[in-house]
Amino acid sequence: MHAMVQGLAEQCVALRDRAFREGDEVELYEGETLGLLAERWSKLAAELYSAKKGRFDLSKVPDVLDNVRYDGLHNAHLGLAGLEELYRLARTFAAAVVPQEFGLNPEDKRLIGAKTCRQLLDKIHNDISIARTDDGADLHFKFDASHAEEHNINSIGRRVRTRLYFTSESHLHTLINCLRYPPSEEEVGGGGGGGGEDEDRFAPLLGRAARRLLGRIPELSYLTMVVFRLFEDPRRAGGDPERFRVEILFTPGVTAHPDFRRRPPGPGAGEGHSPDALAVARAYVLQGSLRADRVERYLGAFARRPARGPAHGCDHFLPEVARCGSVGAALAAYGAPPPPPP
């Protein structure tokens, strides 16, 4: 992989130097220059392998994937050799390395998840709780009635309680791990013996099929989304626990492969990519109908109690890869499942 990254860096440097000598103006996406392109790939090649230490930095594998996907989508007109092959290699490698950064086994994934995204879980928990109330505790936005006919909206008088959370890939990984692996009393510091509603905090929130689906997702791409939809049945009494229910959806974002065929840029610099390459993957319904109070208790178990105990992520995994000689051998040593196919 490093040799391929180094080769791309050399190609970019050659393109930059030739354009400078011949006075050519080469258009790149979003106004990037050939100088910045060459610097970007040269820096990545230098960081991926340290000649002084004689070691590879596997934490740079996601950066390789991001860069090759970016240029495959937006700068394919440059005709960089080896871009598609490097994309396939980096994508397969990242599918094995990235999930291990957030825990090597279910116990560690739970702990790291609770520590990393506790505030996010607490915010989701509180927003679901507030949305179920009708006491003016939150802002009740309404649709703009002037757009009702244009967008075929029938219930123009309903209140909108949408909350959008923009966060990092690491928080998405840990949020998904919290959905996949329920907390235990020991890990979140809960007391036992509560029974009934208290105990369902530690029961899986998602079904087995949904948890398997999340485990098979090879990567979380741009515009990855986890959606909590809250529904109200006004036919039920106010105190009926079945009045409010939650649906959880997930999409891994823009997962289509770039089209690496060389072609001229489109109307804007570097916009010659296929529109399908930027389409968001369909959303999966992870759980169709959950009682809202059940979801609140589950999220609250993660969000409101301090996670304790050791957790091992990428800092432990990368040295193990070096010791075992391969990612697959390191995963086997930890008893972790193999990476999903690309």
Short mmCIF file of N, CA and C in Angstrom, two decimals, residues 10-134:
data_model
loop_
_atom_site.label_atom_id
_atom_site.label_comp_id
_atom_site.label_asym_id
_atom_site.label_seq_id
_atom_site.Cartn_x
_atom_site.Cartn_y
_atom_site.Cartn_z
N GLU A 10 4.34 10.72 -6.37
CA GLU A 10 5.31 11.05 -7.43
C GLU A 10 4.60 11.50 -8.70
N GLN A 11 3.47 10.86 -9.03
CA GLN A 11 2.70 11.29 -10.19
C GLN A 11 2.19 12.72 -10.02
N CYS A 12 1.71 13.03 -8.83
CA CYS A 12 1.19 14.38 -8.57
C CYS A 12 2.30 15.43 -8.65
N VAL A 13 3.47 15.09 -8.14
CA VAL A 13 4.60 16.01 -8.23
C VAL A 13 4.98 16.24 -9.69
N ALA A 14 4.98 15.15 -10.49
CA ALA A 14 5.31 15.28 -11.91
C ALA A 14 4.28 16.14 -12.64
N LEU A 15 2.99 15.97 -12.31
CA LEU A 15 1.95 16.79 -12.92
C LEU A 15 2.14 18.26 -12.56
N ARG A 16 2.46 18.51 -11.30
CA ARG A 16 2.68 19.88 -10.85
C ARG A 16 3.85 20.53 -11.59
N ASP A 17 4.96 19.80 -11.66
CA ASP A 17 6.16 20.36 -12.29
C ASP A 17 5.95 20.59 -13.79
N ARG A 18 5.27 19.66 -14.45
CA ARG A 18 5.03 19.82 -15.89
C ARG A 18 4.11 21.00 -16.16
N ALA A 19 3.07 21.14 -15.34
CA ALA A 19 2.16 22.27 -15.53
C ALA A 19 2.88 23.59 -15.31
N PHE A 20 3.82 23.61 -14.37
CA PHE A 20 4.58 24.84 -14.11
C PHE A 20 5.49 25.18 -15.29
N ARG A 21 6.15 24.15 -15.83
CA ARG A 21 7.06 24.40 -16.95
C ARG A 21 6.32 24.86 -18.20
N GLU A 22 5.19 24.23 -18.47
CA GLU A 22 4.47 24.51 -19.71
C GLU A 22 3.41 25.59 -19.57
N GLY A 23 3.22 26.07 -18.35
CA GLY A 23 2.24 27.13 -18.14
C GLY A 23 0.80 26.68 -18.27
N ASP A 24 0.55 25.40 -18.06
CA ASP A 24 -0.82 24.87 -18.17
C ASP A 24 -1.61 25.20 -16.90
N GLU A 25 -2.90 25.40 -17.09
CA GLU A 25 -3.82 25.58 -15.96
C GLU A 25 -4.72 24.35 -15.87
N VAL A 26 -4.49 23.56 -14.84
CA VAL A 26 -5.26 22.33 -14.64
C VAL A 26 -6.30 22.58 -13.57
N GLU A 27 -7.56 22.35 -13.91
CA GLU A 27 -8.65 22.58 -12.96
C GLU A 27 -8.85 21.37 -12.06
N LEU A 28 -8.93 21.61 -10.77
CA LEU A 28 -9.22 20.57 -9.80
C LEU A 28 -10.47 20.95 -9.03
N TYR A 29 -11.00 19.99 -8.30
CA TYR A 29 -12.25 20.21 -7.57
C TYR A 29 -12.08 21.26 -6.48
N GLU A 30 -13.06 22.14 -6.37
CA GLU A 30 -13.11 23.18 -5.34
C GLU A 30 -11.87 24.06 -5.33
N GLY A 31 -11.27 24.26 -6.51
CA GLY A 31 -10.16 25.20 -6.61
C GLY A 31 -8.83 24.70 -6.06
N GLU A 32 -8.73 23.42 -5.75
CA GLU A 32 -7.45 22.89 -5.28
C GLU A 32 -6.41 23.01 -6.39
N THR A 33 -5.18 23.29 -6.04
CA THR A 33 -4.11 23.41 -7.02
C THR A 33 -3.31 22.11 -7.10
N LEU A 34 -2.55 21.97 -8.18
CA LEU A 34 -1.69 20.80 -8.31
C LEU A 34 -0.63 20.77 -7.21
N GLY A 35 -0.21 21.95 -6.76
CA GLY A 35 0.75 22.01 -5.67
C GLY A 35 0.18 21.42 -4.38
N LEU A 36 -1.08 21.79 -4.08
CA LEU A 36 -1.72 21.25 -2.88
C LEU A 36 -1.99 19.75 -3.03
N LEU A 37 -2.36 19.34 -4.25
CA LEU A 37 -2.59 17.91 -4.50
C LEU A 37 -1.31 17.11 -4.26
N ALA A 38 -0.19 17.60 -4.79
CA ALA A 38 1.09 16.91 -4.61
C ALA A 38 1.49 16.90 -3.14
N GLU A 39 1.26 18.00 -2.46
CA GLU A 39 1.61 18.07 -1.03
C GLU A 39 0.75 17.11 -0.21
N ARG A 40 -0.52 17.01 -0.57
CA ARG A 40 -1.43 16.13 0.16
C ARG A 40 -0.99 14.67 0.08
N TRP A 41 -0.66 14.21 -1.12
CA TRP A 41 -0.26 12.81 -1.27
C TRP A 41 1.16 12.57 -0.73
N SER A 42 2.05 13.54 -0.88
CA SER A 42 3.41 13.37 -0.35
C SER A 42 3.40 13.29 1.17
N LYS A 43 2.58 14.12 1.79
CA LYS A 43 2.47 14.10 3.25
C LYS A 43 1.91 12.76 3.73
N LEU A 44 0.92 12.24 3.01
CA LEU A 44 0.32 10.97 3.39
C LEU A 44 1.32 9.83 3.26
N ALA A 45 2.12 9.86 2.19
CA ALA A 45 3.14 8.82 2.01
C ALA A 45 4.17 8.86 3.13
N ALA A 46 4.54 10.07 3.56
CA ALA A 46 5.53 10.21 4.63
C ALA A 46 4.97 9.76 5.97
N GLU A 47 3.69 9.98 6.20
CA GLU A 47 3.09 9.62 7.49
C GLU A 47 2.72 8.14 7.57
N LEU A 48 2.45 7.53 6.43
CA LEU A 48 2.05 6.12 6.43
C LEU A 48 3.19 5.21 6.84
N TYR A 49 4.41 5.57 6.48
CA TYR A 49 5.56 4.75 6.84
C TYR A 49 6.70 5.64 7.33
N SER A 50 7.22 5.32 8.50
CA SER A 50 8.35 6.06 9.06
C SER A 50 9.62 5.27 8.80
N ALA A 51 10.45 5.79 7.89
CA ALA A 51 11.72 5.12 7.60
C ALA A 51 12.64 5.13 8.82
N LYS A 52 12.55 6.18 9.62
CA LYS A 52 13.39 6.28 10.80
C LYS A 52 13.06 5.20 11.82
N LYS A 53 11.77 4.96 12.02
CA LYS A 53 11.34 3.94 12.98
C LYS A 53 11.18 2.57 12.34
N GLY A 54 11.11 2.55 11.00
CA GLY A 54 10.89 1.28 10.32
C GLY A 54 9.53 0.69 10.60
N ARG A 55 8.51 1.56 10.77
CA ARG A 55 7.18 1.10 11.13
C ARG A 55 6.12 1.79 10.28
N PHE A 56 5.05 1.04 10.02
CA PHE A 56 3.88 1.60 9.34
C PHE A 56 2.90 2.12 10.39
N ASP A 57 2.21 3.18 10.05
CA ASP A 57 1.20 3.76 10.93
C ASP A 57 -0.17 3.39 10.36
N LEU A 58 -0.78 2.33 10.92
CA LEU A 58 -2.05 1.85 10.39
C LEU A 58 -3.19 2.82 10.65
N SER A 59 -3.00 3.76 11.57
CA SER A 59 -4.06 4.74 11.80
C SER A 59 -4.24 5.67 10.60
N LYS A 60 -3.30 5.64 9.65
CA LYS A 60 -3.40 6.47 8.45
C LYS A 60 -4.15 5.77 7.32
N VAL A 61 -4.51 4.49 7.52
CA VAL A 61 -5.24 3.76 6.48
C VAL A 61 -6.56 4.46 6.13
N PRO A 62 -7.36 4.92 7.12
CA PRO A 62 -8.58 5.65 6.75
C PRO A 62 -8.29 6.92 5.95
N ASP A 63 -7.15 7.57 6.22
CA ASP A 63 -6.80 8.77 5.45
C ASP A 63 -6.49 8.41 4.00
N VAL A 64 -5.85 7.26 3.80
CA VAL A 64 -5.58 6.80 2.44
C VAL A 64 -6.90 6.58 1.71
N LEU A 65 -7.84 5.91 2.37
CA LEU A 65 -9.14 5.65 1.75
C LEU A 65 -9.87 6.95 1.43
N ASP A 66 -9.85 7.89 2.36
CA ASP A 66 -10.53 9.18 2.12
C ASP A 66 -9.93 9.91 0.92
N ASN A 67 -8.61 9.91 0.84
CA ASN A 67 -7.95 10.63 -0.25
C ASN A 67 -8.20 9.98 -1.61
N VAL A 68 -8.12 8.66 -1.65
CA VAL A 68 -8.29 7.99 -2.94
C VAL A 68 -9.75 8.07 -3.39
N ARG A 69 -10.69 8.01 -2.44
CA ARG A 69 -12.10 8.17 -2.82
C ARG A 69 -12.36 9.59 -3.31
N TYR A 70 -11.78 10.57 -2.63
CA TYR A 70 -11.97 11.97 -3.01
C TYR A 70 -11.49 12.21 -4.44
N ASP A 71 -10.28 11.75 -4.74
CA ASP A 71 -9.75 11.98 -6.08
C ASP A 71 -10.45 11.11 -7.12
N GLY A 72 -10.93 9.94 -6.71
CA GLY A 72 -11.69 9.13 -7.64
C GLY A 72 -13.02 9.76 -8.01
N LEU A 73 -13.63 10.45 -7.05
CA LEU A 73 -14.91 11.11 -7.30
C LEU A 73 -14.74 12.43 -8.05
N HIS A 74 -13.75 13.21 -7.66
CA HIS A 74 -13.70 14.59 -8.12
C HIS A 74 -12.55 14.92 -9.08
N ASN A 75 -11.50 14.11 -9.07
CA ASN A 75 -10.33 14.44 -9.90
C ASN A 75 -9.92 13.29 -10.81
N ALA A 76 -10.90 12.46 -11.20
CA ALA A 76 -10.57 11.32 -12.06
C ALA A 76 -10.04 11.76 -13.42
N HIS A 77 -10.34 13.00 -13.82
CA HIS A 77 -9.89 13.49 -15.12
C HIS A 77 -8.37 13.63 -15.20
N LEU A 78 -7.69 13.55 -14.05
CA LEU A 78 -6.23 13.64 -14.06
C LEU A 78 -5.59 12.35 -14.58
N GLY A 79 -6.34 11.25 -14.53
CA GLY A 79 -5.81 9.98 -15.03
C GLY A 79 -4.68 9.42 -14.19
N LEU A 80 -4.76 9.56 -12.87
CA LEU A 80 -3.72 9.03 -11.99
C LEU A 80 -3.72 7.51 -12.04
N ALA A 81 -2.58 6.92 -12.34
CA ALA A 81 -2.47 5.47 -12.47
C ALA A 81 -2.47 4.82 -11.08
N GLY A 82 -3.18 3.70 -10.96
CA GLY A 82 -3.20 2.94 -9.71
C GLY A 82 -4.22 3.40 -8.70
N LEU A 83 -5.02 4.40 -9.04
CA LEU A 83 -5.97 4.95 -8.08
C LEU A 83 -7.04 3.93 -7.71
N GLU A 84 -7.58 3.24 -8.71
CA GLU A 84 -8.65 2.28 -8.45
C GLU A 84 -8.13 1.08 -7.65
N GLU A 85 -6.95 0.60 -7.98
CA GLU A 85 -6.39 -0.54 -7.25
C GLU A 85 -6.12 -0.17 -5.79
N LEU A 86 -5.62 1.03 -5.57
CA LEU A 86 -5.36 1.47 -4.20
C LEU A 86 -6.67 1.63 -3.43
N TYR A 87 -7.72 2.07 -4.11
CA TYR A 87 -9.02 2.21 -3.45
C TYR A 87 -9.51 0.86 -2.93
N ARG A 88 -9.42 -0.17 -3.76
CA ARG A 88 -9.88 -1.49 -3.34
C ARG A 88 -9.06 -2.01 -2.16
N LEU A 89 -7.76 -1.81 -2.22
CA LEU A 89 -6.89 -2.29 -1.15
C LEU A 89 -7.16 -1.52 0.14
N ALA A 90 -7.24 -0.20 0.07
CA ALA A 90 -7.45 0.61 1.27
C ALA A 90 -8.81 0.35 1.88
N ARG A 91 -9.82 0.12 1.05
CA ARG A 91 -11.16 -0.13 1.57
C ARG A 91 -11.21 -1.45 2.33
N THR A 92 -10.56 -2.47 1.80
CA THR A 92 -10.52 -3.76 2.48
C THR A 92 -9.74 -3.65 3.79
N PHE A 93 -8.62 -2.95 3.75
CA PHE A 93 -7.78 -2.80 4.93
C PHE A 93 -8.52 -2.00 6.00
N ALA A 94 -9.18 -0.91 5.60
CA ALA A 94 -9.89 -0.07 6.57
C ALA A 94 -11.03 -0.82 7.23
N ALA A 95 -11.69 -1.72 6.48
CA ALA A 95 -12.79 -2.50 7.05
C ALA A 95 -12.32 -3.37 8.20
N ALA A 96 -11.03 -3.74 8.20
CA ALA A 96 -10.48 -4.54 9.29
C ALA A 96 -9.94 -3.68 10.41
N VAL A 97 -9.30 -2.57 10.07
CA VAL A 97 -8.59 -1.77 11.07
C VAL A 97 -9.52 -0.83 11.83
N VAL A 98 -10.38 -0.10 11.12
CA VAL A 98 -11.15 0.98 11.75
C VAL A 98 -12.05 0.49 12.89
N PRO A 99 -12.83 -0.60 12.72
CA PRO A 99 -13.69 -1.02 13.84
C PRO A 99 -12.91 -1.37 15.10
N GLN A 100 -11.66 -1.81 14.95
CA GLN A 100 -10.88 -2.20 16.12
C GLN A 100 -10.40 -1.00 16.93
N GLU A 101 -10.48 0.20 16.34
CA GLU A 101 -10.11 1.39 17.10
C GLU A 101 -11.07 1.64 18.26
N PHE A 102 -12.26 1.08 18.18
CA PHE A 102 -13.30 1.35 19.18
C PHE A 102 -13.63 0.11 19.99
N GLY A 103 -12.66 -0.79 20.11
CA GLY A 103 -12.84 -1.98 20.92
C GLY A 103 -12.61 -3.25 20.13
N LEU A 104 -11.98 -4.23 20.79
CA LEU A 104 -11.65 -5.48 20.12
C LEU A 104 -12.65 -6.59 20.41
N ASN A 105 -13.52 -6.38 21.38
CA ASN A 105 -14.53 -7.37 21.73
C ASN A 105 -15.75 -6.62 22.24
N PRO A 106 -16.89 -7.30 22.40
CA PRO A 106 -18.11 -6.60 22.82
C PRO A 106 -17.97 -5.81 24.11
N GLU A 107 -17.24 -6.36 25.08
CA GLU A 107 -17.09 -5.65 26.35
C GLU A 107 -16.37 -4.32 26.16
N ASP A 108 -15.27 -4.35 25.40
CA ASP A 108 -14.53 -3.11 25.16
C ASP A 108 -15.32 -2.13 24.30
N LYS A 109 -16.07 -2.65 23.34
CA LYS A 109 -16.87 -1.77 22.49
C LYS A 109 -17.93 -1.05 23.31
N ARG A 110 -18.51 -1.75 24.28
CA ARG A 110 -19.49 -1.10 25.16
C ARG A 110 -18.84 0.00 25.99
N LEU A 111 -17.69 -0.32 26.58
CA LEU A 111 -17.03 0.65 27.44
C LEU A 111 -16.58 1.88 26.67
N ILE A 112 -15.91 1.65 25.54
CA ILE A 112 -15.43 2.78 24.74
C ILE A 112 -16.61 3.57 24.21
N GLY A 113 -17.69 2.87 23.82
CA GLY A 113 -18.87 3.57 23.33
C GLY A 113 -19.47 4.48 24.38
N ALA A 114 -19.62 3.96 25.60
CA ALA A 114 -20.22 4.76 26.67
C ALA A 114 -19.35 5.95 27.04
N LYS A 115 -18.04 5.76 27.02
CA LYS A 115 -17.13 6.86 27.38
C LYS A 115 -17.09 7.93 26.30
N THR A 116 -17.14 7.49 25.04
CA THR A 116 -16.95 8.43 23.93
C THR A 116 -18.20 9.26 23.66
N CYS A 117 -19.36 8.62 23.65
CA CYS A 117 -20.56 9.35 23.21
C CYS A 117 -21.61 9.47 24.31
N ARG A 118 -21.17 9.51 25.57
CA ARG A 118 -22.14 9.63 26.66
C ARG A 118 -22.97 10.90 26.54
N GLN A 119 -22.32 12.02 26.19
CA GLN A 119 -23.07 13.28 26.08
C GLN A 119 -24.08 13.22 24.94
N LEU A 120 -23.69 12.60 23.82
CA LEU A 120 -24.62 12.47 22.70
C LEU A 120 -25.81 11.59 23.10
N LEU A 121 -25.55 10.48 23.76
CA LEU A 121 -26.63 9.61 24.21
C LEU A 121 -27.55 10.33 25.19
N ASP A 122 -26.95 11.13 26.06
CA ASP A 122 -27.75 11.88 27.03
C ASP A 122 -28.64 12.90 26.32
N LYS A 123 -28.11 13.53 25.26
CA LYS A 123 -28.90 14.51 24.51
C LYS A 123 -30.07 13.84 23.80
N ILE A 124 -29.81 12.70 23.16
CA ILE A 124 -30.89 11.98 22.49
C ILE A 124 -31.94 11.54 23.51
N HIS A 125 -31.46 11.03 24.63
CA HIS A 125 -32.37 10.60 25.71
C HIS A 125 -33.27 11.75 26.16
N ASN A 126 -32.67 12.91 26.40
CA ASN A 126 -33.45 14.06 26.88
C ASN A 126 -34.42 14.57 25.82
N ASP A 127 -33.99 14.57 24.56
CA ASP A 127 -34.87 15.08 23.50
C ASP A 127 -36.07 14.18 23.29
N ILE A 128 -35.88 12.87 23.39
CA ILE A 128 -37.03 11.96 23.29
C ILE A 128 -37.98 12.19 24.45
N SER A 129 -37.41 12.37 25.64
CA SER A 129 -38.25 12.60 26.82
C SER A 129 -39.04 13.90 26.70
N ILE A 130 -38.38 14.97 26.25
CA ILE A 130 -39.05 16.26 26.12
C ILE A 130 -40.13 16.21 25.03
N ALA A 131 -39.82 15.50 23.93
CA ALA A 131 -40.78 15.43 22.83
C ALA A 131 -42.06 14.72 23.24
N ARG A 132 -41.98 13.88 24.27
CA ARG A 132 -43.18 13.16 24.72
C ARG A 132 -44.04 14.01 25.65
N THR A 133 -43.51 15.15 26.08
CA THR A 133 -44.27 16.00 26.99
C THR A 133 -45.06 17.03 26.21
N ASP A 134 -45.97 17.67 26.87
CA ASP A 134 -46.77 18.72 26.23
C ASP A 134 -46.90 19.90 27.18
#
